[in-house]
PDB file of C-alpha atoms and ligand atoms in Angstrom:
ATOM      1  CA  ASN B   3     105.544 198.292  37.029  1.00  0.00           C
ATOM      2  CA  PRO B   4     104.168 195.986  34.354  1.00  0.00           C
ATOM      3  CA  ILE B   5     104.869 192.272  34.648  1.00  0.00           C
ATOM      4  CA  THR B   6     105.050 189.325  32.279  1.00  0.00           C
ATOM      5  CA  ILE B   7     104.119 185.868  33.557  1.00  0.00           C
ATOM      6  CA  ALA B   8     105.405 183.118  31.231  1.00  0.00           C
ATOM      7  CA  ILE B   9     103.804 179.657  31.496  1.00  0.00           C
ATOM      8  CA  ASP B  10     104.908 176.593  29.503  1.00  0.00           C
ATOM      9  CA  GLY B  11     103.967 172.926  29.600  1.00  0.00           C
ATOM     10  CA  PRO B  12     102.799 169.954  27.525  1.00  0.00           C
ATOM     11  CA  SER B  13      99.167 169.452  26.484  1.00  0.00           C
ATOM     12  CA  GLY B  14      96.767 168.939  29.322  1.00  0.00           C
ATOM     13  CA  SER B  15      99.163 170.267  31.972  1.00  0.00           C
ATOM     14  CA  GLY B  16      96.673 173.087  32.586  1.00  0.00           C
ATOM     15  CA  LYS B  17      98.391 176.025  30.840  1.00  0.00           C
ATOM     16  CA  SER B  18      95.389 177.636  29.170  1.00  0.00           C
ATOM     17  CA  SER B  19      92.881 177.300  31.976  1.00  0.00           C
ATOM     18  CA  VAL B  20      95.358 178.274  34.718  1.00  0.00           C
ATOM     19  CA  SER B  21      96.824 181.183  32.706  1.00  0.00           C
ATOM     20  CA  LYS B  22      93.395 182.653  32.037  1.00  0.00           C
ATOM     21  CA  ALA B  23      92.416 182.436  35.698  1.00  0.00           C
ATOM     22  CA  VAL B  24      95.688 184.044  36.812  1.00  0.00           C
ATOM     23  CA  ALA B  25      95.298 186.858  34.256  1.00  0.00           C
ATOM     24  CA  ARG B  26      91.709 187.491  35.382  1.00  0.00           C
ATOM     25  CA  GLN B  27      92.668 187.605  39.071  1.00  0.00           C
ATOM     26  CA  LEU B  28      95.627 189.925  38.538  1.00  0.00           C
ATOM     27  CA  GLY B  29      93.999 192.147  35.901  1.00  0.00           C
ATOM     28  CA  LEU B  30      96.544 191.177  33.254  1.00  0.00           C
ATOM     29  CA  ALA B  31      96.194 190.583  29.530  1.00  0.00           C
ATOM     30  CA  TYR B  32      96.407 186.978  28.286  1.00  0.00           C
ATOM     31  CA  LEU B  33      98.055 185.458  25.214  1.00  0.00           C
ATOM     32  CA  ASP B  34      97.505 181.875  24.044  1.00  0.00           C
ATOM     33  CA  THR B  35     100.442 181.338  21.670  1.00  0.00           C
ATOM     34  CA  GLY B  36      99.177 177.856  20.765  1.00  0.00           C
ATOM     35  CA  ALA B  37      96.108 179.529  19.258  1.00  0.00           C
ATOM     36  CA  MET B  38      98.422 181.447  16.897  1.00  0.00           C
ATOM     37  CA  TYR B  39      99.989 178.216  15.563  1.00  0.00           C
ATOM     38  CA  ARG B  40      96.528 176.678  15.319  1.00  0.00           C
ATOM     39  CA  ALA B  41      95.228 179.726  13.413  1.00  0.00           C
ATOM     40  CA  LEU B  42      98.026 179.472  10.836  1.00  0.00           C
ATOM     41  CA  THR B  43      97.330 175.753  10.496  1.00  0.00           C
ATOM     42  CA  TRP B  44      93.623 176.443   9.871  1.00  0.00           C
ATOM     43  CA  TRP B  45      94.520 179.095   7.285  1.00  0.00           C
ATOM     44  CA  CYS B  46      96.881 176.744   5.408  1.00  0.00           C
ATOM     45  CA  LEU B  47      94.287 173.949   5.413  1.00  0.00           C
ATOM     46  CA  GLU B  48      91.600 176.338   4.093  1.00  0.00           C
ATOM     47  CA  ARG B  49      93.899 177.205   1.209  1.00  0.00           C
ATOM     48  CA  GLY B  50      94.632 173.545   0.495  1.00  0.00           C
ATOM     49  CA  LEU B  51      98.346 173.941   1.229  1.00  0.00           C
ATOM     50  CA  ASP B  52     100.555 170.991   2.086  1.00  0.00           C
ATOM     51  CA  THR B  53     101.452 171.777   5.729  1.00  0.00           C
ATOM     52  CA  THR B  54     104.839 170.083   5.304  1.00  0.00           C
ATOM     53  CA  ASP B  55     105.794 172.494   2.472  1.00  0.00           C
ATOM     54  CA  VAL B  56     108.218 174.598   4.539  1.00  0.00           C
ATOM     55  CA  GLU B  57     108.578 177.542   2.150  1.00  0.00           C
ATOM     56  CA  ALA B  58     104.901 177.803   1.237  1.00  0.00           C
ATOM     57  CA  VAL B  59     103.827 177.729   4.873  1.00  0.00           C
ATOM     58  CA  ALA B  60     106.487 180.256   5.931  1.00  0.00           C
ATOM     59  CA  ALA B  61     105.250 182.678   3.250  1.00  0.00           C
ATOM     60  CA  GLN B  62     101.702 182.439   4.678  1.00  0.00           C
ATOM     61  CA  ALA B  63     102.987 183.096   8.208  1.00  0.00           C
ATOM     62  CA  ASP B  64     104.342 186.458   7.103  1.00  0.00           C
ATOM     63  CA  THR B  65     101.089 187.635   5.541  1.00  0.00           C
ATOM     64  CA  PHE B  66      98.053 185.906   7.074  1.00  0.00           C
ATOM     65  CA  PRO B  67      95.657 188.454   8.607  1.00  0.00           C
ATOM     66  CA  LEU B  68      95.595 187.247  12.224  1.00  0.00           C
ATOM     67  CA  VAL B  69      93.883 189.269  14.943  1.00  0.00           C
ATOM     68  CA  ILE B  70      94.128 187.763  18.417  1.00  0.00           C
ATOM     69  CA  GLY B  71      92.218 189.050  21.457  1.00  0.00           C
ATOM     70  CA  THR B  72      94.198 189.428  24.684  1.00  0.00           C
ATOM     71  CA  GLU B  73      91.399 189.742  27.244  1.00  0.00           C
ATOM     72  CA  PRO B  74      91.282 186.598  29.412  1.00  0.00           C
ATOM     73  CA  ASP B  75      87.500 186.494  28.979  1.00  0.00           C
ATOM     74  CA  ALA B  76      87.624 187.329  25.256  1.00  0.00           C
ATOM     75  CA  ALA B  77      90.651 185.489  23.918  1.00  0.00           C
ATOM     76  CA  THR B  78      89.189 185.679  20.414  1.00  0.00           C
ATOM     77  CA  VAL B  79      90.919 184.482  17.243  1.00  0.00           C
ATOM     78  CA  HIS B  80      90.028 186.069  13.897  1.00  0.00           C
ATOM     79  CA  VAL B  81      91.615 185.643  10.508  1.00  0.00           C
ATOM     80  CA  GLY B  82      90.532 188.169   7.887  1.00  0.00           C
ATOM     81  CA  GLY B  83      87.361 188.936   9.864  1.00  0.00           C
ATOM     82  CA  THR B  84      86.324 185.281  10.313  1.00  0.00           C
ATOM     83  CA  ASP B  85      85.949 184.084  13.919  1.00  0.00           C
ATOM     84  CA  ILE B  86      87.925 180.822  14.035  1.00  0.00           C
ATOM     85  CA  GLY B  87      87.984 180.385  17.819  1.00  0.00           C
ATOM     86  CA  ALA B  88      86.091 177.092  17.627  1.00  0.00           C
ATOM     87  CA  ALA B  89      87.469 175.872  14.287  1.00  0.00           C
ATOM     88  CA  ILE B  90      91.091 175.883  15.517  1.00  0.00           C
ATOM     89  CA  ARG B  91      90.211 173.232  18.140  1.00  0.00           C
ATOM     90  CA  GLN B  92      89.058 170.739  15.493  1.00  0.00           C
ATOM     91  CA  THR B  93      90.902 167.429  15.234  1.00  0.00           C
ATOM     92  CA  ARG B  94      92.027 168.180  11.653  1.00  0.00           C
ATOM     93  CA  VAL B  95      93.894 171.232  13.010  1.00  0.00           C
ATOM     94  CA  SER B  96      95.339 169.440  16.064  1.00  0.00           C
ATOM     95  CA  GLU B  97      96.624 166.675  13.789  1.00  0.00           C
ATOM     96  CA  GLN B  98      98.520 169.074  11.498  1.00  0.00           C
ATOM     97  CA  VAL B  99      99.657 171.818  13.881  1.00  0.00           C
ATOM     98  CA  SER B 100     103.033 170.255  14.712  1.00  0.00           C
ATOM     99  CA  HIS B 101     104.044 170.485  11.033  1.00  0.00           C
ATOM    100  CA  ILE B 102     103.493 174.223  11.233  1.00  0.00           C
ATOM    101  CA  ALA B 103     105.089 174.584  14.665  1.00  0.00           C
ATOM    102  CA  THR B 104     108.283 172.733  13.730  1.00  0.00           C
ATOM    103  CA  ASN B 105     108.823 175.097  10.778  1.00  0.00           C
ATOM    104  CA  LEU B 106     111.658 177.334  12.012  1.00  0.00           C
ATOM    105  CA  GLN B 107     110.773 180.236   9.705  1.00  0.00           C
ATOM    106  CA  VAL B 108     107.240 180.160  11.111  1.00  0.00           C
ATOM    107  CA  ARG B 109     108.635 180.183  14.657  1.00  0.00           C
ATOM    108  CA  ALA B 110     110.746 183.262  13.883  1.00  0.00           C
ATOM    109  CA  THR B 111     107.674 185.111  12.569  1.00  0.00           C
ATOM    110  CA  MET B 112     105.572 184.048  15.562  1.00  0.00           C
ATOM    111  CA  ARG B 113     108.354 185.108  17.940  1.00  0.00           C
ATOM    112  CA  ASP B 114     108.318 188.652  16.559  1.00  0.00           C
ATOM    113  CA  LEU B 115     104.502 188.855  16.674  1.00  0.00           C
ATOM    114  CA  GLN B 116     104.382 187.510  20.225  1.00  0.00           C
ATOM    115  CA  ARG B 117     107.076 189.875  21.485  1.00  0.00           C
ATOM    116  CA  GLN B 118     105.187 192.806  19.945  1.00  0.00           C
ATOM    117  CA  ILE B 119     101.949 191.757  21.686  1.00  0.00           C
ATOM    118  CA  ILE B 120     103.831 191.459  25.003  1.00  0.00           C
ATOM    119  CA  ALA B 121     105.424 194.896  24.553  1.00  0.00           C
ATOM    120  CA  ASP B 122     102.034 196.453  23.712  1.00  0.00           C
ATOM    121  CA  ALA B 123     100.382 194.891  26.778  1.00  0.00           C
ATOM    122  CA  ARG B 124     103.168 196.111  29.045  1.00  0.00           C
ATOM    123  CA  HIS B 125     102.914 199.568  27.557  1.00  0.00           C
ATOM    124  CA  ALA B 126      99.122 199.763  27.809  1.00  0.00           C
ATOM    125  CA  GLY B 127      98.441 198.126  31.159  1.00  0.00           C
ATOM    126  CA  ALA B 128      99.581 195.993  34.077  1.00  0.00           C
ATOM    127  CA  GLY B 129     101.191 193.328  31.896  1.00  0.00           C
ATOM    128  CA  ILE B 130     100.364 189.921  30.470  1.00  0.00           C
ATOM    129  CA  VAL B 131     100.234 186.178  31.072  1.00  0.00           C
ATOM    130  CA  VAL B 132     101.667 184.323  28.062  1.00  0.00           C
ATOM    131  CA  GLU B 133     101.356 180.559  27.682  1.00  0.00           C
ATOM    132  CA  GLY B 134     102.844 178.047  25.275  1.00  0.00           C
ATOM    133  CA  ARG B 135     105.835 175.774  24.783  1.00  0.00           C
ATOM    134  CA  ASP B 136     108.781 178.167  24.453  1.00  0.00           C
ATOM    135  CA  ILE B 137     107.707 181.246  26.411  1.00  0.00           C
ATOM    136  CA  THR B 138     109.960 180.707  29.456  1.00  0.00           C
ATOM    137  CA  THR B 139     112.959 179.853  27.265  1.00  0.00           C
ATOM    138  CA  VAL B 140     112.759 181.751  23.951  1.00  0.00           C
ATOM    139  CA  ILE B 141     109.947 184.311  23.781  1.00  0.00           C
ATOM    140  CA  ALA B 142     110.255 185.902  27.233  1.00  0.00           C
ATOM    141  CA  PRO B 143     113.259 184.438  29.084  1.00  0.00           C
ATOM    142  CA  ASP B 144     113.499 187.710  31.057  1.00  0.00           C
ATOM    143  CA  ALA B 145     109.850 187.605  32.213  1.00  0.00           C
ATOM    144  CA  GLU B 146     109.359 188.642  35.847  1.00  0.00           C
ATOM    145  CA  HIS B 147     107.775 185.235  36.596  1.00  0.00           C
ATOM    146  CA  ARG B 148     108.270 181.959  34.754  1.00  0.00           C
ATOM    147  CA  PHE B 149     106.527 178.624  35.347  1.00  0.00           C
ATOM    148  CA  LEU B 150     106.555 175.192  33.803  1.00  0.00           C
ATOM    149  CA  LEU B 151     103.404 173.193  34.485  1.00  0.00           C
ATOM    150  CA  SER B 152     103.650 169.435  34.353  1.00  0.00           C
ATOM    151  CA  ALA B 153     101.339 166.520  35.053  1.00  0.00           C
ATOM    152  CA  SER B 154     101.598 162.770  34.645  1.00  0.00           C
ATOM    153  CA  GLU B 155     100.680 161.472  31.203  1.00  0.00           C
ATOM    154  CA  GLU B 156      97.759 159.664  32.846  1.00  0.00           C
ATOM    155  CA  ALA B 157      96.373 162.880  34.355  1.00  0.00           C
ATOM    156  CA  ARG B 158      96.854 164.856  31.141  1.00  0.00           C
ATOM    157  CA  LEU B 159      95.099 162.256  29.006  1.00  0.00           C
ATOM    158  CA  ALA B 160      92.177 161.974  31.419  1.00  0.00           C
ATOM    159  CA  ARG B 161      91.708 165.771  31.449  1.00  0.00           C
ATOM    160  CA  ARG B 162      91.817 166.071  27.658  1.00  0.00           C
ATOM    161  CA  ALA B 163      89.485 163.068  27.218  1.00  0.00           C
ATOM    162  CA  ARG B 164      86.949 164.706  29.532  1.00  0.00           C
ATOM    163  CA  GLU B 165      87.229 167.974  27.606  1.00  0.00           C
ATOM    164  CA  LEU B 166      86.905 166.374  24.172  1.00  0.00           C
ATOM    165  CA  PHE B 167      84.516 163.489  24.869  1.00  0.00           C
ATOM    166  CA  ASP B 168      82.902 164.313  28.248  1.00  0.00           C
ATOM    167  CA  THR B 169      84.227 161.014  29.626  1.00  0.00           C
ATOM    168  CA  ASP B 170      87.527 159.348  30.441  1.00  0.00           C
ATOM    169  CA  ASP B 171      86.429 155.804  29.590  1.00  0.00           C
ATOM    170  CA  ASP B 172      88.891 153.529  27.762  1.00  0.00           C
ATOM    171  CA  SER B 173      87.860 154.450  24.223  1.00  0.00           C
ATOM    172  CA  ALA B 174      88.061 158.177  24.984  1.00  0.00           C
ATOM    173  CA  LEU B 175      91.508 157.671  26.561  1.00  0.00           C
ATOM    174  CA  ALA B 176      92.710 155.711  23.523  1.00  0.00           C
ATOM    175  CA  ALA B 177      91.522 158.393  21.080  1.00  0.00           C
ATOM    176  CA  THR B 178      93.134 161.108  23.188  1.00  0.00           C
ATOM    177  CA  HIS B 179      96.382 159.162  23.528  1.00  0.00           C
ATOM    178  CA  ASP B 180      96.842 159.050  19.764  1.00  0.00           C
ATOM    179  CA  GLN B 181      96.381 162.801  19.447  1.00  0.00           C
ATOM    180  CA  ILE B 182      98.298 164.066  22.454  1.00  0.00           C
ATOM    181  CA  VAL B 183     101.277 161.762  22.801  1.00  0.00           C
ATOM    182  CA  ARG B 184     102.196 162.001  19.123  1.00  0.00           C
ATOM    183  CA  ARG B 185     101.828 165.801  19.136  1.00  0.00           C
ATOM    184  CA  ASP B 186     103.940 166.279  22.289  1.00  0.00           C
ATOM    185  CA  ALA B 187     106.672 164.060  20.823  1.00  0.00           C
ATOM    186  CA  ALA B 188     106.716 166.072  17.570  1.00  0.00           C
ATOM    187  CA  ASP B 189     106.606 169.436  19.388  1.00  0.00           C
ATOM    188  CA  SER B 190     109.413 168.513  21.772  1.00  0.00           C
ATOM    189  CA  THR B 191     111.820 168.279  18.827  1.00  0.00           C
ATOM    190  CA  VAL B 192     111.813 172.110  18.700  1.00  0.00           C
ATOM    191  CA  SER B 193     110.901 173.204  22.258  1.00  0.00           C
ATOM    192  CA  ALA B 194     111.870 171.821  25.661  1.00  0.00           C
ATOM    193  CA  PHE B 195     108.721 171.823  27.773  1.00  0.00           C
ATOM    194  CA  PHE B 196     108.949 168.714  29.905  1.00  0.00           C
ATOM    195  CA  GLU B 197     111.636 170.005  32.314  1.00  0.00           C
ATOM    196  CA  PRO B 198     111.915 173.521  33.759  1.00  0.00           C
ATOM    197  CA  ALA B 199     114.870 175.546  32.429  1.00  0.00           C
ATOM    198  CA  PRO B 200     117.170 177.112  35.054  1.00  0.00           C
ATOM    199  CA  GLY B 201     115.260 179.735  37.062  1.00  0.00           C
ATOM    200  CA  VAL B 202     111.844 178.443  35.959  1.00  0.00           C
ATOM    201  CA  VAL B 203     109.476 177.321  38.742  1.00  0.00           C
ATOM    202  CA  GLY B 204     108.111 173.816  38.113  1.00  0.00           C
ATOM    203  CA  ILE B 205     104.570 173.015  39.278  1.00  0.00           C
ATOM    204  CA  ASP B 206     103.348 169.425  39.058  1.00  0.00           C
ATOM    205  CA  THR B 207      99.541 169.637  38.813  1.00  0.00           C
ATOM    206  CA  SER B 208      98.901 165.843  38.719  1.00  0.00           C
ATOM    207  CA  ASP B 209      97.492 165.699  42.224  1.00  0.00           C
ATOM    208  CA  LEU B 210      96.212 169.268  42.476  1.00  0.00           C
ATOM    209  CA  THR B 211      92.696 170.517  41.884  1.00  0.00           C
ATOM    210  CA  PHE B 212      92.315 173.281  39.302  1.00  0.00           C
ATOM    211  CA  ASP B 213      91.948 175.882  42.080  1.00  0.00           C
ATOM    212  CA  GLN B 214      95.104 174.601  43.760  1.00  0.00           C
ATOM    213  CA  SER B 215      97.045 174.954  40.494  1.00  0.00           C
ATOM    214  CA  VAL B 216      95.904 178.560  40.145  1.00  0.00           C
ATOM    215  CA  ALA B 217      96.792 179.245  43.779  1.00  0.00           C
ATOM    216  CA  ALA B 218     100.273 177.743  43.305  1.00  0.00           C
ATOM    217  CA  VAL B 219     101.018 180.271  40.538  1.00  0.00           C
ATOM    218  CA  LEU B 220      99.425 183.207  42.386  1.00  0.00           C
ATOM    219  CA  ASP B 221     101.314 182.393  45.603  1.00  0.00           C
ATOM    220  CA  ALA B 222     104.636 182.331  43.755  1.00  0.00           C
ATOM    221  CA  VAL B 223     103.869 185.601  41.948  1.00  0.00           C
ATOM    222  CA  GLU B 224     102.798 187.343  45.145  1.00  0.00           C
ATOM    223  CA  ALA B 225     105.636 185.929  47.288  1.00  0.00           C
TER     224      ALA B 225
HETATM  225  P1  LIG T 307      96.728 172.898  28.360  1.00  0.00           P
HETATM  226  O1  LIG T 307      96.509 174.327  27.926  1.00  0.00           O
HETATM  227  O2  LIG T 307      98.015 172.718  29.113  1.00  0.00           O
HETATM  228  O3  LIG T 307      96.570 171.913  27.253  1.00  0.00           O
HETATM  229  P2  LIG T 307      94.110 173.158  29.530  1.00  0.00           P
HETATM  230  O4  LIG T 307      94.126 174.251  30.528  1.00  0.00           O
HETATM  231  O5  LIG T 307      93.546 173.443  28.169  1.00  0.00           O
HETATM  232  O6  LIG T 307      95.606 172.565  29.410  1.00  0.00           O
HETATM  233  O7  LIG T 307      93.314 171.888  30.025  1.00  0.00           O
HETATM  234  C1  LIG T 307      93.442 171.352  31.302  1.00  0.00           C
HETATM  235  C2  LIG T 307      92.091 170.777  31.712  1.00  0.00           C
HETATM  236  O8  LIG T 307      92.255 170.030  32.910  1.00  0.00           O
HETATM  237  C3  LIG T 307      91.072 171.865  32.000  1.00  0.00           C
HETATM  238  O9  LIG T 307      89.792 171.406  31.601  1.00  0.00           O
HETATM  239  C4  LIG T 307      91.153 171.984  33.515  1.00  0.00           C
HETATM  240  O10 LIG T 307      89.975 172.472  34.097  1.00  0.00           O
HETATM  241  C5  LIG T 307      91.412 170.542  33.930  1.00  0.00           C
HETATM  242  N1  LIG T 307      92.133 170.366  35.191  1.00  0.00           N
HETATM  243  C6  LIG T 307      91.854 169.422  36.110  1.00  0.00           C
HETATM  244  N2  LIG T 307      92.688 169.490  37.156  1.00  0.00           N
HETATM  245  C7  LIG T 307      93.539 170.482  36.910  1.00  0.00           C
HETATM  246  C8  LIG T 307      94.650 171.015  37.619  1.00  0.00           C
HETATM  247  N3  LIG T 307      95.048 170.553  38.800  1.00  0.00           N
HETATM  248  N4  LIG T 307      95.335 172.040  37.055  1.00  0.00           N
HETATM  249  C9  LIG T 307      94.961 172.512  35.844  1.00  0.00           C
HETATM  250  N5  LIG T 307      93.917 172.046  35.130  1.00  0.00           N
HETATM  251  C10 LIG T 307      93.205 171.039  35.651  1.00  0.00           C
HETATM  252  O1  LIG T 308      96.019 171.494  22.796  1.00  0.00           O
HETATM  253  P1  LIG T 308      97.032 172.170  23.630  1.00  0.00           P
HETATM  254  O2  LIG T 308      96.480 173.165  24.611  1.00  0.00           O
HETATM  255  O3  LIG T 308      97.991 171.231  24.237  1.00  0.00           O
HETATM  256  O4  LIG T 308      97.957 172.920  22.597  1.00  0.00           O
HETATM  257  P2  LIG T 308      98.092 174.467  22.287  1.00  0.00           P
HETATM  258  O5  LIG T 308      98.701 175.167  23.450  1.00  0.00           O
HETATM  259  O6  LIG T 308      96.813 174.974  21.717  1.00  0.00           O
HETATM  260  O7  LIG T 308      99.204 174.433  21.143  1.00  0.00           O
HETATM  261  C1  LIG T 308      98.935 173.850  19.886  1.00  0.00           C
HETATM  262  C2  LIG T 308     100.241 173.576  19.186  1.00  0.00           C
HETATM  263  O8  LIG T 308     100.929 174.793  18.913  1.00  0.00           O
HETATM  264  C3  LIG T 308     101.249 172.724  19.942  1.00  0.00           C
HETATM  265  O9  LIG T 308     100.987 171.344  19.751  1.00  0.00           O
HETATM  266  C4  LIG T 308     102.568 173.145  19.301  1.00  0.00           C
HETATM  267  O10 LIG T 308     102.756 172.453  18.082  1.00  0.00           O
HETATM  268  C5  LIG T 308     102.333 174.607  18.965  1.00  0.00           C
HETATM  269  N1  LIG T 308     102.918 175.573  19.913  1.00  0.00           N
HETATM  270  C6  LIG T 308     104.262 175.868  19.808  1.00  0.00           C
HETATM  271  O11 LIG T 308     104.956 175.265  19.005  1.00  0.00           O
HETATM  272  N2  LIG T 308     104.824 176.829  20.584  1.00  0.00           N
HETATM  273  C7  LIG T 308     104.078 177.493  21.466  1.00  0.00           C
HETATM  274  N3  LIG T 308     104.626 178.461  22.202  1.00  0.00           N
HETATM  275  C8  LIG T 308     102.716 177.184  21.612  1.00  0.00           C
HETATM  276  C9  LIG T 308     102.161 176.197  20.832  1.00  0.00           C
END
């Protein structure tokens, strides 16, 4: 029987890297829902739209030509044939994405798209690992397995600083702090991803290695 594994958590908790590894090990598809919000942000910026213009952004969400890959080793993001996998990680996108993600009309459109991708993956294969901020609560509350990853703010900032700047020295930590803490605060106005909802398994990765985090999810799934 196909399964859905839903994984939520704040930035730097390990969602993307852990979800991909779990999907690879279990032969499941993989969906990065954050990449979908980032893709719409990139698209709006390309068109010179004001990302706080709720109606204009919602209209783009309904029509923008997004194609998202669901292989854990080829989680590609294309819009209208352009590969934007790298562009959506740019600071200018990270800084604006919460405006897009707090737009409730956008969330409704994304919810429908995400549920369709989940249904397709369950129909076509063994199932899917889906990661984001509202997967355990809104998108797939009836998933067979649901996890909320957490980590101390200190650990999350150090991880993101190393990813973005190859170091976790003080200036890298300060630059990361501005980006991450502000974004998590904005995002948490529409999704609860700091505490596990009832029935969701919480995993604190602060003092785990990456491999231990992956094993914690796999052990719970296989239990
Ligand atoms: P998120 O998707 O939640 O923002 P990512 O998976 O993109 O998180 O980034 C987490 C980073 O931290 C990755 O580079 C990962 O290798 C690293 N990392 C270090 N320790 C751990 C751990 N215990 N669990 C998960 N990731 C870890
Ligand atoms: O950089 P990080 O991995 O933390 O973020 P991401 O998972 O790529 O998500 C980028 C942004 O998309 C978040 O800051 C949220 O604004 C939004 N998002 C959301 O609102 N709901 C989701 N299910 C996933 C992401």
